[in-house]
Short mmCIF file of C-alpha atoms in Angstrom, two decimals:
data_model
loop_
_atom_site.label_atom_id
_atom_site.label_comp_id
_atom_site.label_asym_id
_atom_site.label_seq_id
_atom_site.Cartn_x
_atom_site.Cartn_y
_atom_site.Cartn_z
CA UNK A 1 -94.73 82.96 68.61
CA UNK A 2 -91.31 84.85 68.61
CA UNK A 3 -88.55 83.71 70.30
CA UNK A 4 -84.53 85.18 70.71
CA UNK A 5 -81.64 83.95 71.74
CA UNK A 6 -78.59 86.32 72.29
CA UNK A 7 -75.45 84.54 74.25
CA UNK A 8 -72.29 86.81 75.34
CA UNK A 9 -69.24 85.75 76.51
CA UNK A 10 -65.66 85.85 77.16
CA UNK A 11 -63.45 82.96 76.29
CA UNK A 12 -59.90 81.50 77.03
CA UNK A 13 -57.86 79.78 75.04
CA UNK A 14 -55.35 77.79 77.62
CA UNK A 15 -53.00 76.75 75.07
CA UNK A 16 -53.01 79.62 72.88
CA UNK A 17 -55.74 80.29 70.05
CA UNK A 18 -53.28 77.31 68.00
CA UNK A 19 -54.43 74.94 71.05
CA UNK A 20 -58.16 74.63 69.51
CA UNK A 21 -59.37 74.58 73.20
CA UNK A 22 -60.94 77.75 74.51
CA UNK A 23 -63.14 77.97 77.51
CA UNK A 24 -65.74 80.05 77.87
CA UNK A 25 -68.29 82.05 80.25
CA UNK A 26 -70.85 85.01 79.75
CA UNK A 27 -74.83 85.31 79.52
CA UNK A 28 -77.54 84.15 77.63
CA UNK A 29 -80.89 86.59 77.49
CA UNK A 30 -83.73 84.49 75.99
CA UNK A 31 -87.18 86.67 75.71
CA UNK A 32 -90.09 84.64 74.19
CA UNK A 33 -93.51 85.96 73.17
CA UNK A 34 -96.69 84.34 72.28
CA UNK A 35 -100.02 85.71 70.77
CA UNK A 36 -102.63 84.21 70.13
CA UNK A 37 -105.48 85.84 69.01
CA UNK A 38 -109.11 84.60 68.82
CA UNK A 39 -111.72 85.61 66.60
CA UNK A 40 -115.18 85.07 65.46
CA UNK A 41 -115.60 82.89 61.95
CA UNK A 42 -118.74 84.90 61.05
CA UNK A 43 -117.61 88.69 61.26
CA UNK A 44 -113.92 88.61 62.58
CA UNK A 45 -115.07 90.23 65.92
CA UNK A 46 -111.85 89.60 68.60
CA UNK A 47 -112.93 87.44 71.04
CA UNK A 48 -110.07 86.77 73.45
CA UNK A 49 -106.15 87.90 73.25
CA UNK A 50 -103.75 86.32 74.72
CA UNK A 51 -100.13 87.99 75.28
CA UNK A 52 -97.45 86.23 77.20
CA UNK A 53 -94.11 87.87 77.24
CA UNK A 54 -91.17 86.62 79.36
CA UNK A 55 -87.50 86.76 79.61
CA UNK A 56 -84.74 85.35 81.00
CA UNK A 57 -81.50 86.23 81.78
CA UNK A 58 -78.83 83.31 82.78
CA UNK A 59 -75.01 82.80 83.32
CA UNK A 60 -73.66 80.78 80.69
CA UNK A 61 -70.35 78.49 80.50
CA UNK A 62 -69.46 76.31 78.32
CA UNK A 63 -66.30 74.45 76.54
CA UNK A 64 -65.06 74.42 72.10
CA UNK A 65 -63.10 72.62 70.82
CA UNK A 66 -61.34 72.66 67.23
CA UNK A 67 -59.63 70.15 65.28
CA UNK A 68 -57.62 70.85 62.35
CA UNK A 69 -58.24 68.49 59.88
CA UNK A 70 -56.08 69.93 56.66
CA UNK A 71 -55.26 73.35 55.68
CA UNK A 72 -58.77 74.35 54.85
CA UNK A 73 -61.11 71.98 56.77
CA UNK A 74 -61.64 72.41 60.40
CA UNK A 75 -64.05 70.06 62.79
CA UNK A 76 -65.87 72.62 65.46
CA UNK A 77 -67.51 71.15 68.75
CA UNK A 78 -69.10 73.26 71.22
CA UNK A 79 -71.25 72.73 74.21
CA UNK A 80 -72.36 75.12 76.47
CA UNK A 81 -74.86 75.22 79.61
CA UNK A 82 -77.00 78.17 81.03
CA UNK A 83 -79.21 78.54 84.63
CA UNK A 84 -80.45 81.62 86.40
CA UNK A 85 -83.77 82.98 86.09
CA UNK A 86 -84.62 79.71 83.14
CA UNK A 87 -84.66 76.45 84.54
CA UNK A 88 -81.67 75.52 82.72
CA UNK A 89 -80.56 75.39 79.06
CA UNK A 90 -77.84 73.34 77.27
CA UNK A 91 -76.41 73.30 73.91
CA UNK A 92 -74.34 70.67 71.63
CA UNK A 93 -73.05 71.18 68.30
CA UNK A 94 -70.41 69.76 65.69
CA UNK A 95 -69.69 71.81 62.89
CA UNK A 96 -67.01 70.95 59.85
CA UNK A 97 -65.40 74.34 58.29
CA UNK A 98 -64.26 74.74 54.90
CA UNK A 99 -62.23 77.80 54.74
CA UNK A 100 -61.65 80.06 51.69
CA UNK A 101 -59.61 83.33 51.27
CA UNK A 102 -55.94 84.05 51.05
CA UNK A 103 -56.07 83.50 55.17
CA UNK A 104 -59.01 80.94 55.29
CA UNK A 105 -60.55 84.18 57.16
CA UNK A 106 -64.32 82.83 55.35
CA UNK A 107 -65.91 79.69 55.84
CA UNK A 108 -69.44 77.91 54.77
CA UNK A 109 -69.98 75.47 57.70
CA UNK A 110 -72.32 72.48 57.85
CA UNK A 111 -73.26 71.15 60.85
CA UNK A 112 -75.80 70.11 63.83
CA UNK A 113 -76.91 71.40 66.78
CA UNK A 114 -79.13 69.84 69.43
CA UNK A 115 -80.72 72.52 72.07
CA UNK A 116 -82.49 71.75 75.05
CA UNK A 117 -84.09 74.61 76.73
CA UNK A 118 -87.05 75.00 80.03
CA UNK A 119 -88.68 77.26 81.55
CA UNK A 120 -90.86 78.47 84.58
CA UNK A 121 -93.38 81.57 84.22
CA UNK A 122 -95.40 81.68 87.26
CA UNK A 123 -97.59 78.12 86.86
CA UNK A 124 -96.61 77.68 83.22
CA UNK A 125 -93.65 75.65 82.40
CA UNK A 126 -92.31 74.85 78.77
CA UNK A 127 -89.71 72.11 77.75
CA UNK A 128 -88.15 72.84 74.15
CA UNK A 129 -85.71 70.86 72.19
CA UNK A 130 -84.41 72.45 69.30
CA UNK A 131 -82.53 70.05 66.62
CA UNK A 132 -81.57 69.43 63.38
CA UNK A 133 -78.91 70.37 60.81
CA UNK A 134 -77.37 73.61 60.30
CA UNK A 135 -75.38 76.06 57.50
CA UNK A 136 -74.00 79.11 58.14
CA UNK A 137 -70.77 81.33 56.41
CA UNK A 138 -68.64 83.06 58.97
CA UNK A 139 -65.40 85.01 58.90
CA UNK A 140 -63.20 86.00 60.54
CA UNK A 141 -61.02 89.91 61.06
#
């Protein structure tokens, strides 16, 4: 089972990039593949193969938010929906930011993101929630 997530979009900042408030709107492609294959214990003969590939293409909009907290520590919240060919897909997620370099232009982030996606292919429809705690380094040009 592979899935892929890949989210676009163009964002305003209404105060400024200073403000910490940016709003934001785009696409999300999601393409999700599952094979299963089934085979014979005794020899290894196939059996049966399944293949399901789908995708989905949806507008997404959605809302961050930043909060300085010192010089190098910055809270991140983000949420952001998506509907169009899925049945609809929402995201939440709190990040804090400790930044490093001369500019703060690098940071290792710790956070948590809860992800709730579903989806109609013909009579099949899947619910996911994705969830749980997250690290990631970014920087920024």
């Amino acid at each position: 089972s592979e899935q892929w997530f890949l989210d676009a979009a163009v964002a305003w900042w209404p105060k400024g990039e200073s403000g910490g408030l940016s709003l934001f709107a785009g696409g999300r492609y999601t393409d999700l593949d599952d094979q299963l294959d089934f085979r014979l214990a005794a020899n290894g003969q196939q059996v049966w193969l399944l293949d399901n590939d789908r995708d989905f293409l949806d507008v997404l909009v959605g809302v961050r938010q930043q909060f300085s907290l010192s010089d190098s520590w910055k809270l991140h919240t983000h949420a952001d929906y998506s509907f169009g060919d899925s049945e609809g897909t929402y995201l939440l997620q709190a990040t804090i930011r400790y930044g490093m370099g001369a500019k703060k232009q690098y940071g290792l982030m710790l956070g948590y993101r809860y992800k709730e996606a579903e989806f109609k292919h013909g009579d099949i429809e899947e619910d996911y929630t994705y969830k749980g705690p997250l690290l990631a380094f970014n920087f920024r040009l």
